[in-house]
């Protein structure tokens, strides 16, 4: 036992300094690179970071060239993104297949590679040969076990890069990978948020006989693929859409944008919401087989007295009739867009008398980790009342946000019919045809 008064026993030994074994000039070069990548997290954009990085790496190694190629995972290629002394690579958009040539080999084997003599047998990028690069050293950019790209340096005279050089370049690549990943995540979130907001209606259309209001709140986590839309069809009818792409981040936002555009195009061709979703499903299966989404499409009749609703796995609407509490509308539920088992889609018909309210929403409004979704829906029903849609949205958001974790996006769309004509004060939901078979619309003036 040591002396209890010896304070040295309470202190953990200092971690070894990985730079201590390096020559002073190399260690100083790495500290320069380290300081740049740290500062970049707060003040540099991704491209600025890489431009500064290649300059610093080139100087630290007294090299003639330095370049960063980032991985395009979908294409399986490395893309020249920043260069110093090899700017032609970036200007010409050089792409190197993973597993091919010098950089492709580094990404494939996930380890540093040194070429003491560069020639056409070990590189596939003709710019390196034309530039006169004689020796190359490269290291993979890896973060969290994922290859992000390749960092390499080169010289126009023959040079042997030793183990110490390789270790230093890998340290620099590791620092760069962390910064690139963090900045990339920031950029993706910003792009996803901007894309998502740009695709939401800037203003809801003015519809005679309808009052409309909407709310959209992005989640505090990764941006999702929630969206809503309201637009006029060529027939003059109003179409409303509420959707939620499975997944999150920029990829989900991009898929959401494509689905929104495709759905609008199909709605130009038919007023049948089931047919619209059927066509959307076929399109997504063909062009983006990995994408899935819940979508609800509702088409109001010209007189606004009925609403045809088709649901692709989406939560059912809430309807509130005059003098009656809000309740779930009885809407046939079909499979998600992109689900493994396609189906012939159906629609349900809701009668929509004067002063009725219709509420569409995404699961972020009603789902909680500690309760079943039915509890959230019941709570939302209590908050929906026959009042002005703006007031209804405010009441619903107040009621549902008290226990919300803010992790998921929330979209809410409320309609109130104000055109005064005579309608019974009861909800009728009618199905035509058999389950799994197209259900025909009600002929105008009948039913």
Short mmCIF file of C-alpha atoms in Angstrom, two decimals:
data_model
loop_
_atom_site.label_atom_id
_atom_site.label_comp_id
_atom_site.label_asym_id
_atom_site.label_seq_id
_atom_site.Cartn_x
_atom_site.Cartn_y
_atom_site.Cartn_z
CA UNK A 1 0.00 0.00 0.00
CA UNK A 2 1.32 3.45 -0.81
CA UNK A 3 1.23 6.48 1.39
CA UNK A 4 -2.41 7.73 1.59
CA UNK A 5 -1.11 11.22 1.43
CA UNK A 6 0.64 10.59 -1.88
CA UNK A 7 -1.53 12.49 -4.38
CA UNK A 8 0.19 10.78 -7.30
CA UNK A 9 -1.87 7.66 -6.57
CA UNK A 10 -5.06 9.56 -7.35
CA UNK A 11 -3.93 10.63 -10.78
CA UNK A 12 -4.13 8.46 -13.89
CA UNK A 13 -0.91 8.29 -15.88
CA UNK A 14 -0.78 10.74 -18.76
CA UNK A 15 -1.64 9.26 -22.15
CA UNK A 16 1.39 8.84 -24.41
CA UNK A 17 1.81 11.55 -26.99
CA UNK A 18 1.74 9.88 -30.47
CA UNK A 19 3.73 12.80 -31.86
CA UNK A 20 6.63 12.49 -29.44
CA UNK A 21 8.40 9.92 -31.62
CA UNK A 22 8.09 12.07 -34.75
CA UNK A 23 10.66 14.58 -35.92
CA UNK A 24 9.88 18.08 -34.71
CA UNK A 25 8.99 19.40 -38.15
CA UNK A 26 6.59 16.49 -38.87
CA UNK A 27 4.99 16.83 -35.44
CA UNK A 28 4.49 20.52 -36.03
CA UNK A 29 2.93 19.74 -39.41
CA UNK A 30 0.45 17.37 -37.85
CA UNK A 31 -0.47 19.83 -35.11
CA UNK A 32 -1.17 22.35 -37.85
CA UNK A 33 -3.48 19.86 -39.58
CA UNK A 34 -5.13 18.99 -36.26
CA UNK A 35 -5.84 22.60 -35.41
CA UNK A 36 -7.40 23.19 -38.83
CA UNK A 37 -9.74 20.20 -38.60
CA UNK A 38 -10.81 21.14 -35.06
CA UNK A 39 -11.54 24.75 -36.00
CA UNK A 40 -13.35 23.63 -39.13
CA UNK A 41 -16.11 22.07 -37.07
CA UNK A 42 -17.26 25.52 -36.03
CA UNK A 43 -16.34 27.85 -38.85
CA UNK A 44 -15.62 26.06 -42.13
CA UNK A 45 -17.93 24.46 -44.63
CA UNK A 46 -17.14 21.00 -46.02
CA UNK A 47 -15.48 22.26 -49.21
CA UNK A 48 -13.50 24.93 -47.38
CA UNK A 49 -12.28 22.34 -44.91
CA UNK A 50 -11.00 20.04 -47.63
CA UNK A 51 -9.35 22.87 -49.55
CA UNK A 52 -7.46 23.98 -46.45
CA UNK A 53 -6.67 20.40 -45.52
CA UNK A 54 -4.95 19.46 -48.78
CA UNK A 55 -2.83 22.62 -48.66
CA UNK A 56 -1.73 21.84 -45.08
CA UNK A 57 -1.05 18.18 -45.80
CA UNK A 58 0.98 19.03 -48.89
CA UNK A 59 3.06 21.49 -46.87
CA UNK A 60 3.50 19.11 -43.92
CA UNK A 61 4.95 16.40 -46.18
CA UNK A 62 6.89 18.78 -48.43
CA UNK A 63 5.00 17.10 -51.27
CA UNK A 64 4.13 18.43 -54.72
CA UNK A 65 0.52 17.22 -54.72
CA UNK A 66 -2.21 16.39 -52.26
CA UNK A 67 -5.80 15.35 -52.94
CA UNK A 68 -8.94 14.13 -51.25
CA UNK A 69 -11.38 11.85 -53.05
CA UNK A 70 -14.70 11.23 -51.31
CA UNK A 71 -16.72 8.05 -51.73
CA UNK A 72 -19.92 8.11 -53.76
CA UNK A 73 -21.33 4.97 -52.17
CA UNK A 74 -24.23 4.57 -54.59
CA UNK A 75 -21.93 4.66 -57.62
CA UNK A 76 -19.07 2.74 -55.99
CA UNK A 77 -16.64 5.45 -57.04
CA UNK A 78 -14.23 7.90 -55.46
CA UNK A 79 -14.81 11.49 -56.57
CA UNK A 80 -11.99 14.05 -56.67
CA UNK A 81 -13.25 16.74 -54.30
CA UNK A 82 -10.25 18.86 -53.25
CA UNK A 83 -6.68 19.06 -54.53
CA UNK A 84 -3.50 21.05 -54.17
CA UNK A 85 -1.10 20.71 -57.07
CA UNK A 86 -3.61 18.43 -58.80
CA UNK A 87 -6.45 20.89 -59.32
CA UNK A 88 -7.16 19.29 -62.72
CA UNK A 89 -8.63 16.28 -60.91
CA UNK A 90 -11.36 18.41 -59.38
CA UNK A 91 -11.99 20.54 -62.48
CA UNK A 92 -12.40 17.44 -64.62
CA UNK A 93 -14.55 15.60 -62.09
CA UNK A 94 -12.25 12.58 -61.87
CA UNK A 95 -13.95 9.40 -60.64
CA UNK A 96 -12.04 6.28 -59.63
CA UNK A 97 -13.89 2.96 -59.20
CA UNK A 98 -13.39 1.39 -55.78
CA UNK A 99 -10.89 -1.44 -56.16
CA UNK A 100 -9.24 0.04 -59.25
CA UNK A 101 -5.92 1.83 -59.39
CA UNK A 102 -4.15 3.51 -56.50
CA UNK A 103 -6.97 5.34 -54.70
CA UNK A 104 -9.47 2.60 -55.46
CA UNK A 105 -7.16 0.04 -53.91
CA UNK A 106 -6.85 2.09 -50.70
CA UNK A 107 -10.64 2.37 -50.37
CA UNK A 108 -11.13 -1.32 -51.11
CA UNK A 109 -8.42 -2.63 -48.78
CA UNK A 110 -9.02 0.09 -46.14
CA UNK A 111 -5.32 0.56 -45.47
CA UNK A 112 -2.52 2.91 -46.47
CA UNK A 113 -0.72 2.20 -49.75
CA UNK A 114 2.68 3.49 -50.92
CA UNK A 115 3.89 3.55 -54.54
CA UNK A 116 7.60 4.24 -54.83
CA UNK A 117 7.29 4.28 -58.63
CA UNK A 118 4.11 5.44 -60.36
CA UNK A 119 3.26 4.07 -63.79
CA UNK A 120 0.25 3.00 -65.87
CA UNK A 121 0.24 -0.45 -64.23
CA UNK A 122 -0.62 0.85 -60.75
CA UNK A 123 -2.71 3.98 -61.39
CA UNK A 124 -5.81 4.47 -63.54
CA UNK A 125 -5.94 8.25 -63.41
CA UNK A 126 -4.09 9.59 -66.50
CA UNK A 127 -3.71 13.00 -64.86
CA UNK A 128 -1.16 11.55 -62.45
CA UNK A 129 0.95 10.28 -65.34
CA UNK A 130 0.59 13.49 -67.34
CA UNK A 131 1.51 15.56 -64.29
CA UNK A 132 4.71 13.58 -63.84
CA UNK A 133 3.96 12.22 -60.37
CA UNK A 134 6.69 9.73 -59.51
CA UNK A 135 5.80 8.56 -55.98
CA UNK A 136 2.50 8.36 -54.10
CA UNK A 137 1.31 7.67 -50.57
CA UNK A 138 -2.34 7.44 -49.57
CA UNK A 139 -4.53 6.57 -46.60
CA UNK A 140 -8.25 5.88 -46.18
CA UNK A 141 -10.61 8.31 -44.49
CA UNK A 142 -12.52 6.10 -42.05
CA UNK A 143 -15.01 7.05 -39.35
CA UNK A 144 -17.12 4.64 -37.34
CA UNK A 145 -15.90 1.77 -39.50
CA UNK A 146 -17.20 3.47 -42.64
CA UNK A 147 -14.90 4.46 -45.50
CA UNK A 148 -15.53 8.09 -46.44
CA UNK A 149 -12.77 8.56 -48.98
CA UNK A 150 -9.03 8.68 -49.59
CA UNK A 151 -6.30 11.22 -48.83
CA UNK A 152 -3.08 11.01 -50.82
CA UNK A 153 0.13 12.97 -51.41
CA UNK A 154 2.58 12.74 -54.29
CA UNK A 155 5.99 13.97 -55.43
CA UNK A 156 7.36 14.83 -58.86
CA UNK A 157 10.70 13.27 -57.93
CA UNK A 158 11.24 9.71 -56.75
CA UNK A 159 10.83 9.41 -53.00
CA UNK A 160 10.54 6.57 -50.55
CA UNK A 161 7.78 7.12 -48.01
CA UNK A 162 8.64 5.25 -44.83
CA UNK A 163 6.58 3.90 -41.99
CA UNK A 164 6.77 7.18 -40.11
CA UNK A 165 5.37 9.01 -43.14
CA UNK A 166 2.55 6.50 -43.41
CA UNK A 167 1.64 6.84 -39.72
CA UNK A 168 1.54 10.61 -39.96
CA UNK A 169 -0.64 10.54 -43.09
CA UNK A 170 -3.04 8.09 -41.44
CA UNK A 171 -3.28 10.36 -38.40
CA UNK A 172 -4.09 13.26 -40.68
CA UNK A 173 -6.66 11.14 -42.57
CA UNK A 174 -8.31 10.09 -39.30
CA UNK A 175 -8.62 13.70 -38.19
CA UNK A 176 -9.98 14.68 -41.58
CA UNK A 177 -12.52 11.84 -41.56
CA UNK A 178 -14.01 12.96 -38.26
CA UNK A 179 -14.33 16.53 -39.46
CA UNK A 180 -15.70 15.52 -42.86
CA UNK A 181 -18.31 13.26 -41.27
CA UNK A 182 -19.45 15.92 -38.81
CA UNK A 183 -19.59 18.62 -41.45
CA UNK A 184 -21.28 16.27 -43.89
CA UNK A 185 -23.98 15.50 -41.33
CA UNK A 186 -24.52 19.22 -40.76
CA UNK A 187 -24.70 19.87 -44.49
CA UNK A 188 -27.09 16.94 -45.06
CA UNK A 189 -29.41 18.13 -42.32
CA UNK A 190 -29.39 21.68 -43.65
CA UNK A 191 -30.07 20.45 -47.18
CA UNK A 192 -32.81 18.08 -46.02
CA UNK A 193 -34.47 20.83 -43.98
CA UNK A 194 -34.30 23.29 -46.87
CA UNK A 195 -35.64 20.70 -49.34
CA UNK A 196 -38.44 19.65 -47.03
CA UNK A 197 -39.58 23.22 -46.37
CA UNK A 198 -39.31 24.19 -50.05
CA UNK A 199 -41.73 21.41 -50.97
CA UNK A 200 -44.39 22.36 -48.45
CA UNK A 201 -47.08 24.74 -49.73
CA UNK A 202 -46.03 28.36 -49.22
CA UNK A 203 -49.71 29.16 -48.70
CA UNK A 204 -52.84 27.05 -48.63
CA UNK A 205 -55.20 27.66 -51.56
CA UNK A 206 -58.33 29.75 -51.09
CA UNK A 207 -61.31 27.44 -51.58
CA UNK A 208 -64.86 28.73 -51.58
CA UNK A 209 -66.74 26.81 -48.93
CA UNK A 210 -63.67 25.53 -47.10
CA UNK A 211 -61.54 26.95 -44.33
CA UNK A 212 -58.02 25.48 -44.13
CA UNK A 213 -55.13 25.59 -41.70
CA UNK A 214 -51.89 23.65 -41.34
CA UNK A 215 -48.94 23.15 -39.05
CA UNK A 216 -45.52 21.66 -39.73
CA UNK A 217 -42.80 21.23 -37.11
CA UNK A 218 -39.53 19.46 -38.02
CA UNK A 219 -38.19 16.98 -35.50
CA UNK A 220 -35.16 17.69 -33.37
CA UNK A 221 -33.44 14.53 -34.62
CA UNK A 222 -32.72 13.72 -38.24
CA UNK A 223 -35.09 15.42 -40.65
CA UNK A 224 -37.71 13.01 -41.88
CA UNK A 225 -39.85 12.70 -44.97
CA UNK A 226 -43.17 14.09 -43.72
CA UNK A 227 -45.12 16.32 -46.06
CA UNK A 228 -48.58 17.65 -46.79
CA UNK A 229 -50.05 19.17 -49.93
CA UNK A 230 -53.30 20.84 -51.00
CA UNK A 231 -53.99 21.77 -54.63
CA UNK A 232 -56.70 22.17 -57.24
CA UNK A 233 -57.21 19.46 -59.86
CA UNK A 234 -58.01 20.32 -63.51
CA UNK A 235 -61.64 19.46 -62.70
CA UNK A 236 -61.71 22.21 -60.10
CA UNK A 237 -61.85 19.73 -57.24
CA UNK A 238 -59.53 20.00 -54.26
CA UNK A 239 -56.97 17.29 -53.51
CA UNK A 240 -55.29 16.95 -50.12
CA UNK A 241 -52.30 14.72 -49.39
CA UNK A 242 -50.52 13.71 -46.19
CA UNK A 243 -47.43 11.50 -46.39
CA UNK A 244 -44.55 10.13 -44.38
CA UNK A 245 -41.51 8.50 -46.00
CA UNK A 246 -39.94 5.65 -44.03
CA UNK A 247 -36.48 6.73 -42.88
CA UNK A 248 -34.88 10.05 -42.14
CA UNK A 249 -32.22 12.47 -43.30
CA UNK A 250 -31.47 13.82 -46.73
CA UNK A 251 -32.31 10.54 -48.48
CA UNK A 252 -35.84 10.53 -47.02
CA UNK A 253 -36.32 14.19 -47.92
CA UNK A 254 -35.24 13.56 -51.52
CA UNK A 255 -37.60 10.59 -51.83
CA UNK A 256 -40.37 12.72 -50.35
CA UNK A 257 -39.77 15.37 -53.01
CA UNK A 258 -39.92 12.81 -55.81
CA UNK A 259 -43.09 11.23 -54.45
CA UNK A 260 -44.78 14.61 -54.07
CA UNK A 261 -44.00 15.56 -57.66
CA UNK A 262 -45.10 12.19 -59.03
CA UNK A 263 -48.33 12.23 -57.04
CA UNK A 264 -49.19 15.71 -58.33
CA UNK A 265 -48.60 14.53 -61.90
CA UNK A 266 -50.82 11.46 -61.48
CA UNK A 267 -53.54 13.57 -59.85
CA UNK A 268 -53.66 15.65 -63.04
CA UNK A 269 -54.88 12.55 -64.87
CA UNK A 270 -57.58 11.23 -62.55
CA UNK A 271 -59.76 12.33 -59.65
CA UNK A 272 -59.76 8.80 -58.21
CA UNK A 273 -57.42 8.89 -55.17
CA UNK A 274 -56.99 5.11 -55.23
CA UNK A 275 -55.82 5.26 -58.84
CA UNK A 276 -53.41 8.08 -57.95
CA UNK A 277 -51.83 5.98 -55.20
CA UNK A 278 -51.83 2.90 -57.41
CA UNK A 279 -49.80 4.73 -60.05
CA UNK A 280 -47.50 6.20 -57.42
CA UNK A 281 -46.87 2.72 -56.01
CA UNK A 282 -45.96 1.33 -59.44
CA UNK A 283 -43.62 4.22 -60.12
CA UNK A 284 -41.78 3.87 -56.79
CA UNK A 285 -41.48 0.10 -57.15
CA UNK A 286 -39.87 0.49 -60.55
CA UNK A 287 -37.53 3.40 -59.97
CA UNK A 288 -36.88 3.30 -56.19
CA UNK A 289 -37.61 -0.24 -54.98
CA UNK A 290 -36.07 0.40 -51.55
CA UNK A 291 -38.35 3.36 -50.74
CA UNK A 292 -41.47 3.02 -48.60
CA UNK A 293 -44.00 5.55 -47.37
CA UNK A 294 -47.44 5.94 -45.88
CA UNK A 295 -49.64 8.27 -47.92
CA UNK A 296 -53.23 9.46 -47.58
CA UNK A 297 -54.89 11.07 -50.58
CA UNK A 298 -58.28 12.81 -50.26
CA UNK A 299 -60.33 14.36 -53.08
CA UNK A 300 -63.25 16.66 -52.25
CA UNK A 301 -66.31 16.54 -54.51
CA UNK A 302 -67.12 19.70 -56.52
CA UNK A 303 -69.90 20.52 -54.02
CA UNK A 304 -67.56 19.70 -51.09
CA UNK A 305 -70.26 17.42 -49.66
CA UNK A 306 -68.21 14.24 -49.97
CA UNK A 307 -64.56 13.31 -49.63
CA UNK A 308 -63.06 10.26 -51.30
CA UNK A 309 -60.13 8.99 -49.26
CA UNK A 310 -57.52 6.39 -50.17
CA UNK A 311 -54.94 5.34 -47.58
CA UNK A 312 -51.63 3.62 -48.24
CA UNK A 313 -50.96 2.50 -44.69
CA UNK A 314 -51.45 5.99 -43.28
CA UNK A 315 -53.20 6.79 -40.01
CA UNK A 316 -56.93 7.41 -40.64
CA UNK A 317 -58.27 10.96 -40.64
CA UNK A 318 -60.24 12.41 -37.75
CA UNK A 319 -63.65 13.85 -38.52
CA UNK A 320 -65.82 16.05 -36.30
CA UNK A 321 -69.46 16.59 -37.20
CA UNK A 322 -71.67 19.38 -35.82
CA UNK A 323 -72.91 18.46 -32.36
CA UNK A 324 -70.79 15.32 -32.17
CA UNK A 325 -67.34 14.60 -30.73
CA UNK A 326 -64.46 14.02 -33.13
CA UNK A 327 -63.77 10.41 -34.08
CA UNK A 328 -61.69 8.34 -36.45
CA UNK A 329 -63.15 8.19 -39.93
CA UNK A 330 -63.84 4.68 -41.19
CA UNK A 331 -61.34 4.51 -44.04
CA UNK A 332 -60.16 1.35 -45.76
CA UNK A 333 -56.46 0.82 -45.13
CA UNK A 334 -54.26 -0.58 -47.89
CA UNK A 335 -50.54 -1.40 -47.85
CA UNK A 336 -47.77 1.18 -47.79
CA UNK A 337 -46.33 2.59 -50.96
CA UNK A 338 -43.45 0.26 -51.80
CA UNK A 339 -44.57 -2.53 -49.46
CA UNK A 340 -43.48 -6.06 -50.47
CA UNK A 341 -47.01 -7.21 -51.30
CA UNK A 342 -48.79 -4.80 -53.70
CA UNK A 343 -52.55 -4.59 -53.66
CA UNK A 344 -55.38 -3.17 -55.73
CA UNK A 345 -56.08 0.07 -53.92
CA UNK A 346 -59.47 1.23 -52.69
CA UNK A 347 -61.08 4.43 -51.58
CA UNK A 348 -63.72 5.21 -48.99
CA UNK A 349 -66.34 7.95 -49.21
CA UNK A 350 -66.94 10.30 -46.30
CA UNK A 351 -69.98 12.54 -46.33
CA UNK A 352 -68.93 16.01 -45.30
CA UNK A 353 -71.88 18.13 -44.13
CA UNK A 354 -71.73 21.85 -43.36
CA UNK A 355 -69.59 22.77 -40.31
CA UNK A 356 -67.84 19.40 -40.40
CA UNK A 357 -64.10 19.24 -39.63
CA UNK A 358 -61.57 16.91 -41.26
CA UNK A 359 -58.11 16.49 -39.74
CA UNK A 360 -55.14 14.81 -41.48
CA UNK A 361 -51.87 14.26 -39.60
CA UNK A 362 -48.62 12.29 -39.46
CA UNK A 363 -47.59 9.84 -36.76
CA UNK A 364 -45.18 12.28 -35.12
CA UNK A 365 -48.21 14.06 -33.67
CA UNK A 366 -49.71 11.02 -31.92
CA UNK A 367 -46.98 8.40 -31.42
CA UNK A 368 -45.02 8.22 -28.16
CA UNK A 369 -42.46 5.67 -27.07
CA UNK A 370 -44.24 5.01 -23.77
CA UNK A 371 -47.80 4.55 -25.06
CA UNK A 372 -49.73 2.81 -27.80
CA UNK A 373 -50.67 4.97 -30.77
CA UNK A 374 -54.39 4.57 -30.00
CA UNK A 375 -53.91 6.65 -26.84
CA UNK A 376 -52.36 9.47 -28.83
CA UNK A 377 -55.14 9.36 -31.42
CA UNK A 378 -57.78 9.44 -28.68
CA UNK A 379 -56.10 12.48 -27.17
CA UNK A 380 -56.03 14.20 -30.57
CA UNK A 381 -59.74 13.47 -31.04
CA UNK A 382 -60.46 15.27 -27.78
CA UNK A 383 -58.52 18.30 -29.03
CA UNK A 384 -60.30 18.52 -32.41
CA UNK A 385 -63.49 20.58 -32.26
CA UNK A 386 -65.84 22.44 -34.58
CA UNK A 387 -64.03 25.75 -34.42
CA UNK A 388 -61.97 27.83 -36.83
CA UNK A 389 -59.22 25.62 -38.34
CA UNK A 390 -56.46 27.92 -37.10
CA UNK A 391 -57.84 27.68 -33.57
CA UNK A 392 -58.26 23.93 -34.00
CA UNK A 393 -54.62 23.53 -35.10
CA UNK A 394 -53.45 25.62 -32.14
CA UNK A 395 -55.52 23.55 -29.70
CA UNK A 396 -54.30 20.27 -31.19
CA UNK A 397 -50.64 21.29 -31.15
CA UNK A 398 -50.94 22.52 -27.56
CA UNK A 399 -52.59 19.31 -26.39
CA UNK A 400 -50.21 16.99 -28.25
CA UNK A 401 -46.93 18.81 -27.62
CA UNK A 402 -47.04 18.54 -23.83
CA UNK A 403 -45.54 15.05 -23.83
CA UNK A 404 -43.86 15.13 -27.24
CA UNK A 405 -40.19 14.12 -27.45
CA UNK A 406 -39.63 16.31 -30.54
CA UNK A 407 -37.70 13.53 -32.26
CA UNK A 408 -40.04 13.15 -35.22
CA UNK A 409 -41.56 15.56 -37.72
CA UNK A 410 -45.16 16.65 -37.22
CA UNK A 411 -47.59 17.63 -39.99
CA UNK A 412 -51.21 18.62 -39.37
CA UNK A 413 -53.86 19.70 -41.86
CA UNK A 414 -57.40 20.77 -40.90
CA UNK A 415 -60.42 21.45 -43.15
CA UNK A 416 -63.76 22.93 -42.14
CA UNK A 417 -66.73 23.13 -44.46
CA UNK A 418 -68.57 26.43 -44.18
CA UNK A 419 -70.85 26.38 -47.24
CA UNK A 420 -74.42 26.34 -45.92
CA UNK A 421 -76.73 23.79 -47.45
CA UNK A 422 -78.93 21.02 -46.12
CA UNK A 423 -77.23 17.81 -45.08
CA UNK A 424 -78.03 15.23 -42.43
CA UNK A 425 -75.90 15.54 -39.34
CA UNK A 426 -74.49 12.06 -39.49
CA UNK A 427 -71.41 10.52 -41.04
CA UNK A 428 -71.88 7.91 -43.74
CA UNK A 429 -68.94 5.81 -44.88
CA UNK A 430 -69.75 3.57 -47.83
CA UNK A 431 -67.71 0.95 -49.66
CA UNK A 432 -68.36 -0.23 -53.20
CA UNK A 433 -66.98 -3.56 -54.39
CA UNK A 434 -65.21 -6.28 -52.48
CA UNK A 435 -62.03 -5.92 -50.39
CA UNK A 436 -58.99 -5.79 -52.63
CA UNK A 437 -61.08 -4.69 -55.65
CA UNK A 438 -61.29 -1.17 -57.07
CA UNK A 439 -64.16 0.69 -55.45
CA UNK A 440 -66.10 2.87 -57.84
CA UNK A 441 -66.86 6.52 -57.11
CA UNK A 442 -70.39 7.67 -56.36
CA UNK A 443 -71.98 9.15 -59.50
CA UNK A 444 -72.54 12.89 -59.12
CA UNK A 445 -75.99 13.67 -57.80
CA UNK A 446 -76.52 10.17 -56.40
CA UNK A 447 -76.06 8.42 -53.11
#
